[in-house]
Every structure is written in structure tokens, then in C-alpha cells.
Short mmCIF file of C-alpha atoms in Angstrom, two decimals:
data_model
loop_
_atom_site.label_atom_id
_atom_site.label_comp_id
_atom_site.label_asym_id
_atom_site.label_seq_id
_atom_site.Cartn_x
_atom_site.Cartn_y
_atom_site.Cartn_z
CA MET A 1 0.04 -0.18 -0.01
CA ILE A 2 2.87 2.46 0.71
CA SER A 3 4.65 1.67 -2.65
CA GLU A 4 1.30 2.18 -4.42
CA LYS A 5 0.89 5.72 -2.51
CA ILE A 6 4.49 6.69 -3.58
CA LYS A 7 3.76 5.87 -7.27
CA GLN A 8 0.57 8.11 -6.94
CA LEU A 9 2.73 11.04 -5.48
CA LEU A 10 5.61 10.50 -8.13
CA LYS A 11 2.67 11.03 -10.72
CA ARG A 12 2.33 14.84 -9.36
CA PRO A 13 5.05 16.75 -10.81
CA MET A 14 4.60 19.99 -8.85
CA LEU A 15 4.61 17.91 -5.57
CA ILE A 16 7.96 16.47 -6.70
CA VAL A 17 9.35 19.71 -7.62
CA MET A 18 8.47 21.02 -4.27
CA ILE A 19 9.81 18.22 -2.31
CA PHE A 20 13.16 17.74 -4.00
CA PHE A 21 13.97 21.10 -5.26
CA LEU A 22 12.63 24.04 -3.23
CA PRO A 23 14.17 23.13 0.19
CA LEU A 24 17.70 22.78 -1.81
CA VAL A 25 17.01 26.12 -3.71
CA GLY A 26 15.94 27.97 -0.54
CA THR A 27 18.82 26.70 1.56
CA VAL A 28 21.49 27.70 -0.90
CA ILE A 29 19.97 31.22 -1.56
CA SER A 30 19.35 31.89 2.05
CA SER A 31 22.71 30.68 3.12
CA SER A 32 24.46 32.81 0.39
CA PHE A 33 22.42 35.82 1.57
CA LEU A 34 23.17 35.17 5.44
CA ALA A 35 26.69 34.75 4.53
CA LYS A 36 26.72 38.28 2.48
CA VAL A 37 25.10 40.00 5.54
CA GLN A 38 27.55 38.18 8.10
CA SER A 39 30.28 39.62 5.98
CA ASP A 40 28.88 43.08 5.57
CA SER A 41 28.31 43.11 9.23
CA LYS A 42 31.94 42.40 10.12
CA ILE A 43 34.24 45.26 11.48
CA PRO A 44 36.55 46.20 8.74
CA VAL A 45 40.11 46.70 9.76
CA ALA A 46 43.00 47.79 7.42
CA LEU A 47 46.44 45.87 7.03
CA VAL A 48 49.32 47.74 5.68
CA ASP A 49 52.32 45.51 4.80
CA GLN A 50 55.37 47.72 4.43
CA ASP A 51 57.85 45.10 5.28
CA HIS A 52 56.86 42.59 2.60
CA SER A 53 58.61 39.54 4.41
CA ASN A 54 57.89 36.06 4.85
CA MET A 55 56.60 36.71 8.23
CA SER A 56 54.63 39.59 7.63
CA LYS A 57 52.79 37.93 4.94
CA GLN A 58 52.10 34.91 7.05
CA VAL A 59 50.29 37.17 9.59
CA LEU A 60 48.34 38.84 6.98
CA ASP A 61 47.06 35.68 5.65
CA ARG A 62 46.12 34.26 8.87
CA LEU A 63 44.50 37.48 10.03
CA GLN A 64 42.61 37.46 6.79
CA LYS A 65 40.98 34.05 7.58
CA THR A 66 39.52 35.33 10.90
CA THR A 67 35.65 35.05 10.83
CA GLU A 68 34.82 37.64 13.29
CA ILE A 69 36.66 40.70 11.85
CA GLN A 70 37.00 41.63 8.15
CA PHE A 71 40.81 42.27 7.51
CA LEU A 72 41.52 44.18 4.46
CA SER A 73 44.95 44.55 2.77
CA MET A 74 45.65 47.80 1.20
CA ASN A 75 48.35 50.45 1.18
CA GLU A 76 48.91 53.04 3.57
CA GLU A 77 47.49 56.01 1.43
CA GLN A 78 44.26 54.11 0.75
CA ALA A 79 43.91 52.98 4.45
CA ARG A 80 44.31 56.51 5.56
CA LYS A 81 41.82 57.94 3.21
CA GLN A 82 39.37 55.12 4.11
CA LEU A 83 39.90 55.82 7.91
CA ALA A 84 39.25 59.38 7.39
CA LYS A 85 35.91 58.35 5.88
CA ASN A 86 35.04 56.16 8.73
CA LYS A 87 34.76 53.19 6.24
CA ILE A 88 37.33 51.22 8.35
CA ASP A 89 37.61 51.05 12.18
CA SER A 90 41.52 51.26 12.24
CA ILE A 91 44.84 50.57 10.45
CA PHE A 92 47.49 48.23 11.53
CA VAL A 93 50.95 48.87 9.73
CA PHE A 94 53.66 46.50 9.59
CA PRO A 95 56.56 48.66 9.29
CA ASN A 96 59.90 48.05 7.51
CA GLY A 97 61.97 45.62 9.64
CA PHE A 98 59.08 43.87 11.30
CA GLN A 99 60.58 40.45 10.43
CA GLN A 100 64.04 41.36 11.93
CA GLU A 101 62.50 42.66 15.05
CA VAL A 102 60.53 39.45 15.56
CA GLU A 103 63.65 37.30 14.89
CA VAL A 104 65.46 38.82 17.50
CA GLY A 105 62.55 38.12 19.96
CA ASN A 106 60.96 41.71 19.95
CA TYR A 107 57.17 41.74 19.97
CA GLN A 108 56.62 45.12 21.70
CA GLY A 109 55.72 47.94 19.46
CA VAL A 110 56.77 46.37 16.18
CA ILE A 111 53.32 47.05 14.65
CA ASP A 112 51.99 50.63 14.02
CA LEU A 113 48.37 51.32 15.19
CA LEU A 114 46.42 54.16 13.48
CA THR A 115 42.93 54.97 14.79
CA LEU A 116 40.04 57.41 15.49
CA PRO A 117 38.42 58.25 18.56
CA SER A 118 35.18 56.67 17.01
CA SER A 119 36.81 53.20 16.60
CA VAL A 120 34.82 50.69 18.51
CA ALA A 121 36.72 47.56 18.21
CA THR A 122 40.60 48.66 18.42
CA GLU A 123 41.27 46.73 21.60
CA ALA A 124 39.66 43.27 20.37
CA VAL A 125 41.52 43.60 17.18
CA ARG A 126 44.87 44.63 18.94
CA GLU A 127 44.33 41.29 20.96
CA VAL A 128 43.95 39.22 17.81
CA VAL A 129 47.06 40.73 16.09
CA ALA A 130 48.92 40.55 18.96
CA SER A 131 48.32 36.87 19.26
CA GLU A 132 49.63 36.27 15.93
CA VAL A 133 52.81 38.20 16.48
CA THR A 134 53.23 36.24 20.07
CA ARG A 135 52.90 32.93 17.79
CA LEU A 136 55.70 34.15 15.51
CA THR A 137 58.04 35.29 18.32
CA THR A 138 57.16 31.81 20.25
CA ASN A 139 58.31 29.94 17.35
CA VAL A 140 61.44 31.90 16.64
CA LYS A 141 62.57 31.75 20.20
CA ALA A 142 62.10 27.83 20.25
CA ALA A 143 63.87 27.49 16.92
CA ASN A 144 66.86 29.78 18.54
CA GLU A 145 66.69 27.78 21.44
CA VAL A 146 67.21 24.22 19.78
CA ARG A 147 70.04 25.86 17.55
CA PHE A 148 71.72 27.18 20.73
CA LEU A 149 71.41 23.55 22.48
CA TYR A 150 72.77 21.64 19.43
CA LYS A 151 75.85 24.05 19.70
CA VAL A 152 76.29 23.60 23.50
CA TYR A 153 76.09 19.81 23.30
CA HIS A 154 78.16 19.69 19.94
CA ILE A 155 75.29 17.95 18.09
CA HIS A 156 75.68 17.80 14.42
CA ALA A 157 72.83 19.87 12.85
CA GLY A 158 71.44 19.80 9.30
CA PRO A 159 70.96 23.07 7.33
CA ASP A 160 67.27 23.09 8.02
CA LEU A 161 67.51 22.72 11.59
CA TRP A 162 66.27 26.14 12.52
CA LYS A 163 63.17 25.89 9.86
CA GLU A 164 62.40 22.41 11.08
CA ALA A 165 62.41 23.55 14.73
CA TYR A 166 60.35 26.83 13.59
CA HIS A 167 57.53 24.69 11.79
CA TYR A 168 57.51 22.02 14.48
CA THR A 169 56.65 24.66 17.20
CA ASP A 170 54.23 26.40 14.91
CA ASN A 171 52.24 23.13 14.41
CA GLN A 172 51.72 23.04 18.28
CA TRP A 173 49.26 25.70 17.75
CA LYS A 174 47.04 23.47 15.63
CA PRO A 175 44.19 22.47 15.45
CA LYS A 176 43.61 25.00 18.51
CA PRO A 177 45.46 26.79 21.02
CA LEU A 178 47.24 24.78 23.70
CA MET A 179 45.07 26.70 26.49
CA THR A 180 41.26 26.69 26.67
CA ILE A 181 39.42 28.77 28.92
CA ASP A 182 35.75 28.25 30.67
CA TYR A 183 34.15 31.61 31.03
CA GLU A 184 30.71 32.97 32.37
CA ALA A 185 28.23 34.83 30.37
CA GLN A 186 24.89 36.01 31.78
CA GLY A 187 25.42 34.00 34.79
CA THR A 188 25.83 30.62 33.17
CA LYS A 189 28.94 28.94 33.21
CA LYS A 190 29.77 27.71 29.58
CA HIS A 191 32.21 24.74 29.09
CA THR A 192 34.37 24.75 25.83
CA LYS A 193 34.11 20.98 24.61
CA GLN A 194 36.05 19.46 21.79
CA GLY A 195 34.35 19.38 18.65
CA SER A 196 31.07 21.09 19.99
CA VAL A 197 31.13 23.59 17.25
CA GLN A 198 27.89 24.96 15.86
CA MET A 199 27.16 23.70 12.23
CA THR A 200 27.47 26.56 9.51
CA GLY A 201 24.06 27.67 8.19
CA TYR A 202 23.14 25.47 5.36
CA VAL A 203 22.20 22.34 7.10
CA PRO A 204 19.91 24.32 9.80
CA LEU A 205 18.63 26.28 7.10
CA TRP A 206 17.67 23.17 5.14
CA GLY A 207 15.69 22.01 8.29
CA PHE A 208 13.75 25.16 8.29
CA PHE A 209 12.60 24.71 4.51
CA THR A 210 12.03 21.01 4.94
CA LEU A 211 9.89 21.48 8.15
CA LEU A 212 7.97 24.24 6.22
CA LEU A 213 7.32 22.22 3.27
CA CYS A 214 6.39 19.01 5.26
CA CYS A 215 3.63 21.11 6.87
CA ILE A 216 2.32 22.30 3.25
CA THR A 217 2.41 19.06 1.70
CA SER A 218 0.36 17.78 4.96
CA ASP A 219 -2.73 19.50 3.87
CA TRP A 220 -4.03 16.30 2.71
CA MET A 221 -4.98 15.50 6.23
CA ILE A 222 -7.43 18.49 6.13
CA LYS A 223 -8.83 18.22 2.41
CA GLU A 224 -9.38 14.50 2.64
CA ARG A 225 -11.19 14.58 6.08
CA SER A 226 -14.68 15.79 4.94
CA HIS A 227 -15.02 13.18 2.03
CA LEU A 228 -12.42 10.30 2.38
CA PHE A 229 -12.10 9.79 6.05
CA LYS A 230 -15.94 9.80 6.95
CA ARG A 231 -16.46 7.08 4.43
CA MET A 232 -13.53 5.01 5.82
CA LYS A 233 -15.01 5.63 9.41
CA THR A 234 -16.75 2.49 9.41
CA MET A 235 -13.47 0.66 9.03
CA GLN A 236 -11.09 1.99 11.67
CA LYS A 237 -8.28 -0.07 10.96
CA GLY A 238 -8.57 0.93 7.07
CA LEU A 239 -8.65 4.66 7.98
CA TYR A 240 -5.62 4.02 10.40
CA GLY A 241 -3.80 2.02 7.62
CA TYR A 242 -4.51 4.58 5.13
CA ILE A 243 -2.89 7.65 7.05
CA ARG A 244 -0.08 5.55 8.05
CA SER A 245 0.70 4.50 4.40
CA VAL A 246 0.34 8.04 3.16
CA SER A 247 2.58 9.46 6.02
CA ALA A 248 5.02 6.62 5.34
CA ALA A 249 5.05 7.36 1.67
CA TYR A 250 5.73 11.17 2.36
CA ALA A 251 8.46 10.21 4.75
CA VAL A 252 10.21 8.09 2.02
CA LEU A 253 10.19 10.88 -0.24
CA TYR A 254 11.54 13.17 2.15
CA VAL A 255 14.13 10.73 3.35
CA LEU A 256 15.22 10.43 -0.45
CA GLN A 257 15.33 14.31 -0.46
CA ALA A 258 17.57 14.28 2.53
CA CYS A 259 19.99 12.01 0.67
CA ILE A 260 20.11 13.99 -2.47
CA SER A 261 20.76 17.16 -0.25
CA PHE A 262 23.45 15.57 1.69
CA ALA A 263 25.18 14.79 -1.50
CA LEU A 264 24.61 18.45 -2.80
CA PHE A 265 26.06 19.67 0.66
CA LYS A 266 28.87 17.35 0.40
CA TRP A 267 29.69 18.62 -3.21
CA LEU A 268 29.20 22.26 -2.42
CA TYR A 269 30.38 22.69 1.13
CA GLY A 270 32.63 19.52 1.87
CA VAL A 271 30.63 17.82 4.42
CA GLU A 272 32.61 14.55 5.26
CA SER A 273 30.62 12.77 8.15
CA TYR A 274 27.86 10.48 7.11
CA ASP A 275 26.46 10.86 10.64
CA VAL A 276 25.24 14.16 9.19
CA LEU A 277 23.20 12.19 6.61
CA LEU A 278 21.63 9.86 9.48
CA TYR A 279 20.69 12.75 11.61
CA MET A 280 19.03 14.51 8.53
CA CYS A 281 17.10 11.53 8.00
CA ILE A 282 15.94 11.35 11.48
CA TYR A 283 14.88 14.91 11.49
CA VAL A 284 12.71 14.66 8.24
CA ILE A 285 10.82 11.67 9.98
CA VAL A 286 10.16 13.94 12.84
CA CYS A 287 8.87 16.70 10.55
CA VAL A 288 6.62 14.34 8.68
CA ALA A 289 5.16 13.11 12.01
CA PHE A 290 5.02 16.85 13.47
CA SER A 291 3.37 18.30 10.40
CA THR A 292 0.83 15.60 10.07
CA TRP A 293 -0.18 15.80 13.69
CA LEU A 294 -0.55 19.48 13.21
CA ALA A 295 -2.88 19.16 10.22
CA SER A 296 -4.88 16.78 12.11
CA GLU A 297 -5.60 19.52 14.67
CA SER A 298 -6.79 22.14 11.89
CA GLN A 299 -10.22 22.40 10.40
CA ARG A 300 -9.27 24.80 7.59
CA VAL A 301 -6.57 24.88 5.17
CA GLY A 302 -6.12 28.69 5.04
CA SER A 303 -5.74 28.93 8.57
CA TYR A 304 -3.53 25.80 8.82
CA TYR A 305 -1.19 27.48 6.37
CA MET A 306 -0.83 30.69 8.44
CA ILE A 307 -0.56 28.69 11.80
CA SER A 308 2.04 26.33 10.25
CA VAL A 309 4.17 29.12 8.99
CA VAL A 310 4.19 30.99 12.51
CA ILE A 311 5.00 27.74 14.43
CA VAL A 312 7.75 26.48 11.94
CA THR A 313 9.35 30.02 12.05
CA GLY A 314 9.14 30.10 15.78
CA LEU A 315 10.54 26.57 16.15
CA SER A 316 13.12 27.53 13.92
CA ILE A 317 14.44 30.77 15.61
CA ILE A 318 14.33 28.92 19.12
CA GLY A 319 15.87 25.89 17.78
CA GLY A 320 18.80 28.01 16.31
CA SER A 321 18.39 27.32 12.66
CA PHE A 322 19.10 31.00 11.67
CA PHE A 323 21.61 32.18 14.34
CA ALA A 324 22.96 31.07 17.70
CA VAL A 325 20.41 31.54 20.15
CA GLY A 326 22.82 31.49 22.98
CA GLU A 327 23.53 34.96 22.13
CA LEU A 328 20.09 36.08 22.81
CA SER A 329 19.48 34.27 26.10
CA ALA A 330 20.84 31.25 28.07
CA THR A 331 17.27 30.25 28.92
CA ILE A 332 16.35 29.92 25.16
CA GLU A 333 19.71 28.07 24.67
CA ARG A 334 18.56 25.46 27.21
CA ILE A 335 15.11 25.29 25.42
CA SER A 336 16.76 24.74 22.13
CA GLN A 337 18.67 21.60 23.19
CA TRP A 338 15.18 19.85 23.49
CA LEU A 339 13.97 20.49 19.96
CA PRO A 340 14.52 18.32 16.75
CA GLN A 341 16.26 21.24 15.11
CA HIS A 342 19.38 20.59 17.50
CA LEU A 343 20.19 17.69 15.68
CA LEU A 344 21.08 19.70 13.01
CA LEU A 345 23.41 21.98 14.66
CA TYR A 346 26.25 19.98 16.23
CA GLN A 347 25.93 16.87 14.10
CA HIS A 348 29.02 17.41 12.18
CA ALA A 349 31.23 17.15 15.34
CA LEU A 350 29.69 15.04 17.62
CA PRO A 351 29.52 11.20 17.24
CA LEU A 352 26.48 8.94 17.83
CA THR A 353 27.40 8.25 21.57
CA LEU A 354 27.30 12.06 22.46
CA ILE A 355 24.03 12.67 20.63
CA TRP A 356 21.75 10.29 22.23
CA LYS A 357 19.62 12.93 23.89
CA GLU A 358 18.84 14.47 20.55
CA ILE A 359 17.88 11.16 19.10
CA ALA A 360 15.81 10.32 22.17
CA VAL A 361 13.80 13.51 21.71
CA SER A 362 13.14 12.93 18.19
CA ILE A 363 11.90 9.43 18.86
CA ALA A 364 9.60 10.87 21.78
CA CYS A 365 8.30 13.52 19.32
CA ILE A 366 7.35 10.87 16.58
CA CYS A 367 5.57 8.69 19.17
CA LEU A 368 3.70 11.69 20.70
CA CYS A 369 2.71 12.89 17.35
CA ALA A 370 1.57 9.39 16.28
CA PHE A 371 -0.58 9.09 19.45
CA LYS A 372 -2.18 12.30 18.84
CA ILE A 373 -3.07 11.88 15.35
CA VAL A 374 -5.01 8.55 16.37
CA TRP A 375 -6.79 10.39 19.11
CA ASN A 376 -7.77 13.06 16.49
CA VAL A 377 -8.90 10.70 14.04
CA ARG A 378 -11.10 8.98 16.48
CA SER A 379 -12.79 12.24 17.02
CA ILE A 380 -13.85 12.65 13.54
CA LYS A 381 -17.51 12.72 13.26
#
């Protein structure tokens, strides 16, 4: 019966286009738009390299990979004009002799800072730049120390000893600094946990569009209630079996859509973990169950659409589909951990053994929705 229903759904081209393409198109467009907004909202800071040495280029390359601040490379004349027009926040100049100062271990005053009284992020940017300079000086000091010890103990050293020691020390900063910090924000202690980095926007955004589309395609519960359900009311098993088969058919199509979406995300964004695909499949099953229950509670299609949009948008905001809700409130962040959307936030970093709570919540949501659907169907007169 499920296969027959799938065949019927596949004969509706508009429905197939909606299920398989709209979430993908919406996700790609929205993620690009949000990325542009995020980029435009970054604080612009100019970097002027007058030294043109390997170390100054290395610092500039690392700074320009920073996601929180927009570092722009330009010459001093351009930077001063931009600063005068308040188009950048400040200017950091790497003067001639920068590499020589770093190589002898000096890190105080090796970078010139130009700013205005209206600059808002000078201290924060200063810390970021200083951390990169400290990294360089630490590498140099370690390499010098290794070379000195080789001379003291009369150990034969190859011509590349200093470079090898330098690169070895530099690699100790990867993949993260050697020190992590627990900090408190809004009275709630936050613990940094390895790998618990929120997923970039495309997968959570995909979750929003998928849930919204599930609600739209679940309108069959309302449209068929008046004429089909009442005729099947005399056969309770037939009615329940029909609802299960239709819901399962939609679930199969959405799982297939999740597989296609995962393949696209893997191609476009380089998603590597196949755990992501598993969590996406679990999420779409939750979406089908939730949307079918929501439709079973509604009497009119028009009001159902409006209510669905409001509920889906609200759940997606609280669930963190659009931005990190922890920036708004610690309470909202705790609530978001009990929503199915949480499956799509940290799944790229956490293995199955650490995400059992999200999976348990999803299974509970499916069971509760199924129970309530049966309860609502029994009340049909």
C-alpha cells in the first residue's frame, strides 16, 4: 500500500518539484544571503604591509582568515583615506624591519596602530593581532633555543634545523591553542568541549525549509477529511492504515530528498561525516510526524497554512536554525537543546554516542505525534 501511494505521489510533478528542489534552492539562496549579511556586518580593519617579508605575509594571511573581523589588505595611502571617511575601524601597519624585530624576539611596538576616537573595536583587534605576533615570536625563540642547544652539546645539525624547529613549534598551535578557557556569560558557566562547534548555516536552514514544506504537503489530512475519512470511518483499521501509508510514503520521499541534499552539501560545502546524513533522515521523519499531527488539529486549510508558518518560524528561531540563540538568552539556548532542530546544529562534530539525547527527543516526538493523530482521527464525526 505504501509503494502504491509513492507511485501516486510521483505522478504529481509539482509535488515532486516542491519536495526535492524547493528546500535545496531555498537553502542555497538563504545561506548565500546570510553569509553576505554576516560579511557586511563584520568590523573592517585595514592591514598595511610595508615589510613584505615572509613573516608579515604569514600574519596577514592568518588574520584574513579570521571570521569575526574583516581584515582588508591595502597600502597606507588607501588605508588613511578609508579611515578618514570612517569606512574602516582602524589601521595596523607592519613597518619595514618587522621580521628582523621578531627574529630577535621583540614583539613590543613592532606594529603601528592608526585609529580614530570613534573606533569601537581597537582593543579587540589589537588582541587578535598581538596573538599572531606572539605566535611568531614563540616559534622563533623555540627555534633559536634548539639551535643553541645543538651548539652547546656539539650535536651535528643539518642546514634546515632552524626551519624544522620553527615549523614544529608552529604546528603545536594546531588545530587549536594549547590553552582553553571556561568563561561565564549571563551568569551561566559555559564549558568548551572539543568538537562542539555549531554547524554552519546551510544544514539548519535546510531543516527550516524542509519542516515548512512538510507542513504544506500535509494539507491532505484536512482536504481528505471531509469526504474520504468519513467514508472510511466504518473501518477503523482501514482509516488508520491509510493514514500510516500516506505518512510513510511522504516520509520515504523526504528521506530521499535528505539523501540528495546531503550529496549536494557534500559537493558544495565539503561535508565529510555520514553521521550528518543519518541525523538529517531522523529529522525529516520527525518533520513528517509533526506536520501530520498539526494538520490533524486543523479544520481549515487557509488557517492551517498561516499557523504552520508561524509555528515553523518560531521553532526554527528558538532551535537555532538562523543564528546562535545562545547570544540572545541562556534560557532559550537550554530550550533549544530539547527541540529536533538541535540535531542539525552540532551533528558534524559529535559522534552518535554523544548525541543520544537529541535522538531520544526525536523518537519521543514521533511517538507523541502518532498518538495524538490517532486520538484526533477517532474524534472525527
